[in-house]
PDB file of C-alpha atoms in Angstrom:
ATOM      1  CA  UNK A   1       4.305  19.771 -13.527  1.00 48.00           C
ATOM      2  CA  UNK A   2       6.938  21.008 -10.130  1.00 51.00           C
ATOM      3  CA  UNK A   3       5.710  18.460  -7.422  1.00 53.00           C
ATOM      4  CA  UNK A   4       4.648  15.637 -10.279  1.00 54.00           C
ATOM      5  CA  UNK A   5       6.000  12.035 -10.011  1.00 54.00           C
ATOM      6  CA  UNK A   6       7.425  11.075 -13.043  1.00 54.00           C
ATOM      7  CA  UNK A   7       6.877   7.473 -13.488  1.00 54.00           C
ATOM      8  CA  UNK A   8       6.354   4.968 -16.912  1.00 57.00           C
ATOM      9  CA  UNK A   9       3.782   6.128 -18.079  1.00 54.00           C
ATOM     10  CA  UNK A  10       4.710   9.558 -19.030  1.00 55.00           C
ATOM     11  CA  UNK A  11       5.646   8.049 -22.049  1.00 54.00           C
ATOM     12  CA  UNK A  12       1.621   8.445 -23.309  1.00 53.00           C
ATOM     13  CA  UNK A  13       1.552  12.318 -21.644  1.00 52.00           C
ATOM     14  CA  UNK A  14       0.566  10.927 -18.438  1.00 56.00           C
ATOM     15  CA  UNK A  15       1.202  11.872 -15.583  1.00 56.00           C
ATOM     16  CA  UNK A  16       0.644   9.761 -12.089  1.00 61.00           C
ATOM     17  CA  UNK A  17       0.663  11.433  -8.577  1.00 77.00           C
ATOM     18  CA  UNK A  18      -1.440   8.952  -6.843  1.00 80.00           C
ATOM     19  CA  UNK A  19       0.714   6.423  -5.850  1.00 85.00           C
ATOM     20  CA  UNK A  20      -1.905   4.171  -4.555  1.00 87.00           C
ATOM     21  CA  UNK A  21      -3.383   4.647  -8.448  1.00 86.00           C
ATOM     22  CA  UNK A  22      -5.811   1.338  -9.541  1.00 88.00           C
ATOM     23  CA  UNK A  23      -5.078  -0.186  -5.774  1.00 93.00           C
ATOM     24  CA  UNK A  24      -7.830  -1.294  -4.148  1.00 95.00           C
ATOM     25  CA  UNK A  25      -8.699  -1.005  -0.948  1.00 97.00           C
ATOM     26  CA  UNK A  26      -9.889  -4.679  -0.444  1.00 97.00           C
ATOM     27  CA  UNK A  27      -5.987  -5.261  -2.052  1.00 96.00           C
ATOM     28  CA  UNK A  28      -4.497  -2.377   0.559  1.00 97.00           C
ATOM     29  CA  UNK A  29      -6.234  -3.716   3.725  1.00 97.00           C
ATOM     30  CA  UNK A  30      -5.681  -7.565   2.730  1.00 97.00           C
ATOM     31  CA  UNK A  31      -1.948  -7.051   1.973  1.00 96.00           C
ATOM     32  CA  UNK A  32      -1.461  -4.926   5.376  1.00 97.00           C
ATOM     33  CA  UNK A  33      -3.355  -8.375   7.235  1.00 97.00           C
ATOM     34  CA  UNK A  34      -0.979 -10.520   5.469  1.00 96.00           C
ATOM     35  CA  UNK A  35       2.849  -8.212   6.453  1.00 96.00           C
ATOM     36  CA  UNK A  36       1.364  -7.361  10.376  1.00 96.00           C
ATOM     37  CA  UNK A  37      -1.390  -9.999  10.853  1.00 96.00           C
ATOM     38  CA  UNK A  38      -4.924  -8.166  12.240  1.00 97.00           C
ATOM     39  CA  UNK A  39      -2.362  -7.208  16.047  1.00 96.00           C
ATOM     40  CA  UNK A  40      -0.704  -6.279  14.958  1.00 97.00           C
ATOM     41  CA  UNK A  41      -2.445  -3.877  12.487  1.00 97.00           C
ATOM     42  CA  UNK A  42      -4.579  -3.700  15.242  1.00 96.00           C
ATOM     43  CA  UNK A  43      -1.671  -1.911  17.280  1.00 97.00           C
ATOM     44  CA  UNK A  44      -0.238  -0.312  14.491  1.00 97.00           C
ATOM     45  CA  UNK A  45      -3.885   1.596  13.692  1.00 97.00           C
ATOM     46  CA  UNK A  46      -6.671   1.781  17.007  1.00 95.00           C
ATOM     47  CA  UNK A  47      -9.576   0.845  15.563  1.00 96.00           C
ATOM     48  CA  UNK A  48     -11.932  -1.154  15.558  1.00 95.00           C
ATOM     49  CA  UNK A  49     -12.194  -3.238  12.453  1.00 95.00           C
ATOM     50  CA  UNK A  50      -9.329  -4.634  13.209  1.00 96.00           C
ATOM     51  CA  UNK A  51      -9.115  -5.370  16.895  1.00 95.00           C
ATOM     52  CA  UNK A  52     -12.952  -6.619  17.770  1.00 95.00           C
ATOM     53  CA  UNK A  53     -13.189  -9.764  15.536  1.00 94.00           C
ATOM     54  CA  UNK A  54     -11.177  -8.354  12.009  1.00 96.00           C
ATOM     55  CA  UNK A  55     -12.647  -9.270   8.578  1.00 96.00           C
ATOM     56  CA  UNK A  56     -11.777  -7.679   5.459  1.00 97.00           C
ATOM     57  CA  UNK A  57     -15.313  -8.157   4.719  1.00 96.00           C
ATOM     58  CA  UNK A  58     -15.249  -5.818   8.112  1.00 96.00           C
ATOM     59  CA  UNK A  59     -12.667  -3.214   7.696  1.00 97.00           C
ATOM     60  CA  UNK A  60     -14.052  -2.924   3.897  1.00 97.00           C
ATOM     61  CA  UNK A  61     -17.757  -1.283   5.289  1.00 97.00           C
ATOM     62  CA  UNK A  62     -16.256   1.227   8.432  1.00 97.00           C
ATOM     63  CA  UNK A  63     -13.136   2.175   6.299  1.00 97.00           C
ATOM     64  CA  UNK A  64     -15.317   3.552   3.392  1.00 97.00           C
ATOM     65  CA  UNK A  65     -17.630   5.195   5.833  1.00 97.00           C
ATOM     66  CA  UNK A  66     -14.648   6.525   7.781  1.00 97.00           C
ATOM     67  CA  UNK A  67     -11.649   8.361   5.541  1.00 97.00           C
ATOM     68  CA  UNK A  68      -9.451   9.814   8.241  1.00 97.00           C
ATOM     69  CA  UNK A  69      -8.955   5.753   9.251  1.00 97.00           C
ATOM     70  CA  UNK A  70      -9.130   5.113   5.504  1.00 97.00           C
ATOM     71  CA  UNK A  71      -6.144   7.361   5.291  1.00 97.00           C
ATOM     72  CA  UNK A  72      -4.294   5.821   8.340  1.00 97.00           C
ATOM     73  CA  UNK A  73      -4.734   2.871   6.723  1.00 98.00           C
ATOM     74  CA  UNK A  74      -3.792   3.817   3.288  1.00 97.00           C
ATOM     75  CA  UNK A  75      -0.560   5.912   4.803  1.00 97.00           C
ATOM     76  CA  UNK A  76       0.750   2.921   6.957  1.00 97.00           C
ATOM     77  CA  UNK A  77       0.227   0.175   3.123  1.00 96.00           C
ATOM     78  CA  UNK A  78       2.701   2.959   1.859  1.00 95.00           C
ATOM     79  CA  UNK A  79       5.383   2.801   4.506  1.00 95.00           C
ATOM     80  CA  UNK A  80       4.597  -0.648   4.491  1.00 95.00           C
ATOM     81  CA  UNK A  81       6.067  -0.820   0.943  1.00 93.00           C
ATOM     82  CA  UNK A  82       8.878   1.309   1.358  1.00 92.00           C
ATOM     83  CA  UNK A  83      10.259  -1.189   3.817  1.00 92.00           C
ATOM     84  CA  UNK A  84       9.760  -3.801   2.123  1.00 90.00           C
ATOM     85  CA  UNK A  85      11.712  -1.781  -0.896  1.00 88.00           C
ATOM     86  CA  UNK A  86      15.124  -0.023   1.862  1.00 89.00           C
ATOM     87  CA  UNK A  87      15.286  -4.441   3.119  1.00 87.00           C
ATOM     88  CA  UNK A  88      14.741  -5.738  -0.811  1.00 77.00           C
ATOM     89  CA  UNK A  89      18.466  -5.697  -2.481  1.00 70.00           C
ATOM     90  CA  UNK A  90      18.051  -3.992  -5.629  1.00 65.00           C
ATOM     91  CA  UNK A  91      18.126  -6.401  -8.236  1.00 63.00           C
ATOM     92  CA  UNK A  92      19.653  -5.499 -11.660  1.00 57.00           C
ATOM     93  CA  UNK A  93      18.932  -6.943 -14.116  1.00 59.00           C
ATOM     94  CA  UNK A  94      22.177  -7.152 -16.472  1.00 54.00           C
ATOM     95  CA  UNK A  95      22.446  -9.068 -19.615  1.00 59.00           C
ATOM     96  CA  UNK A  96      24.804 -12.714 -18.906  1.00 58.00           C
ATOM     97  CA  UNK A  97      27.986 -12.297 -19.821  1.00 55.00           C
ATOM     98  CA  UNK A  98      28.987 -13.500 -23.837  1.00 60.00           C
ATOM     99  CA  UNK A  99      31.081 -16.503 -23.912  1.00 53.00           C
TER     100      UNK A  99
END
């Protein structure tokens, strides 16, 4: 089982090896455009669907047909998530103190 990432679904005997499992391409593009803006997204990944009259619909059409571009977008999304996790303070769910 080397190299597989264990998650809560392990309790059910399942392994999740794809961190993007269950996340649609539309959700990824929307999150990236919300976070970076279309200009910022076009600067990070220089493809026309992000730089020339960008929209979610045109981006999805291109990315579904172009595996190398989709890989870049998915990679940027994972990078964005890592950066957001690093910049946010850890949340501890300690029980409230007893009176």
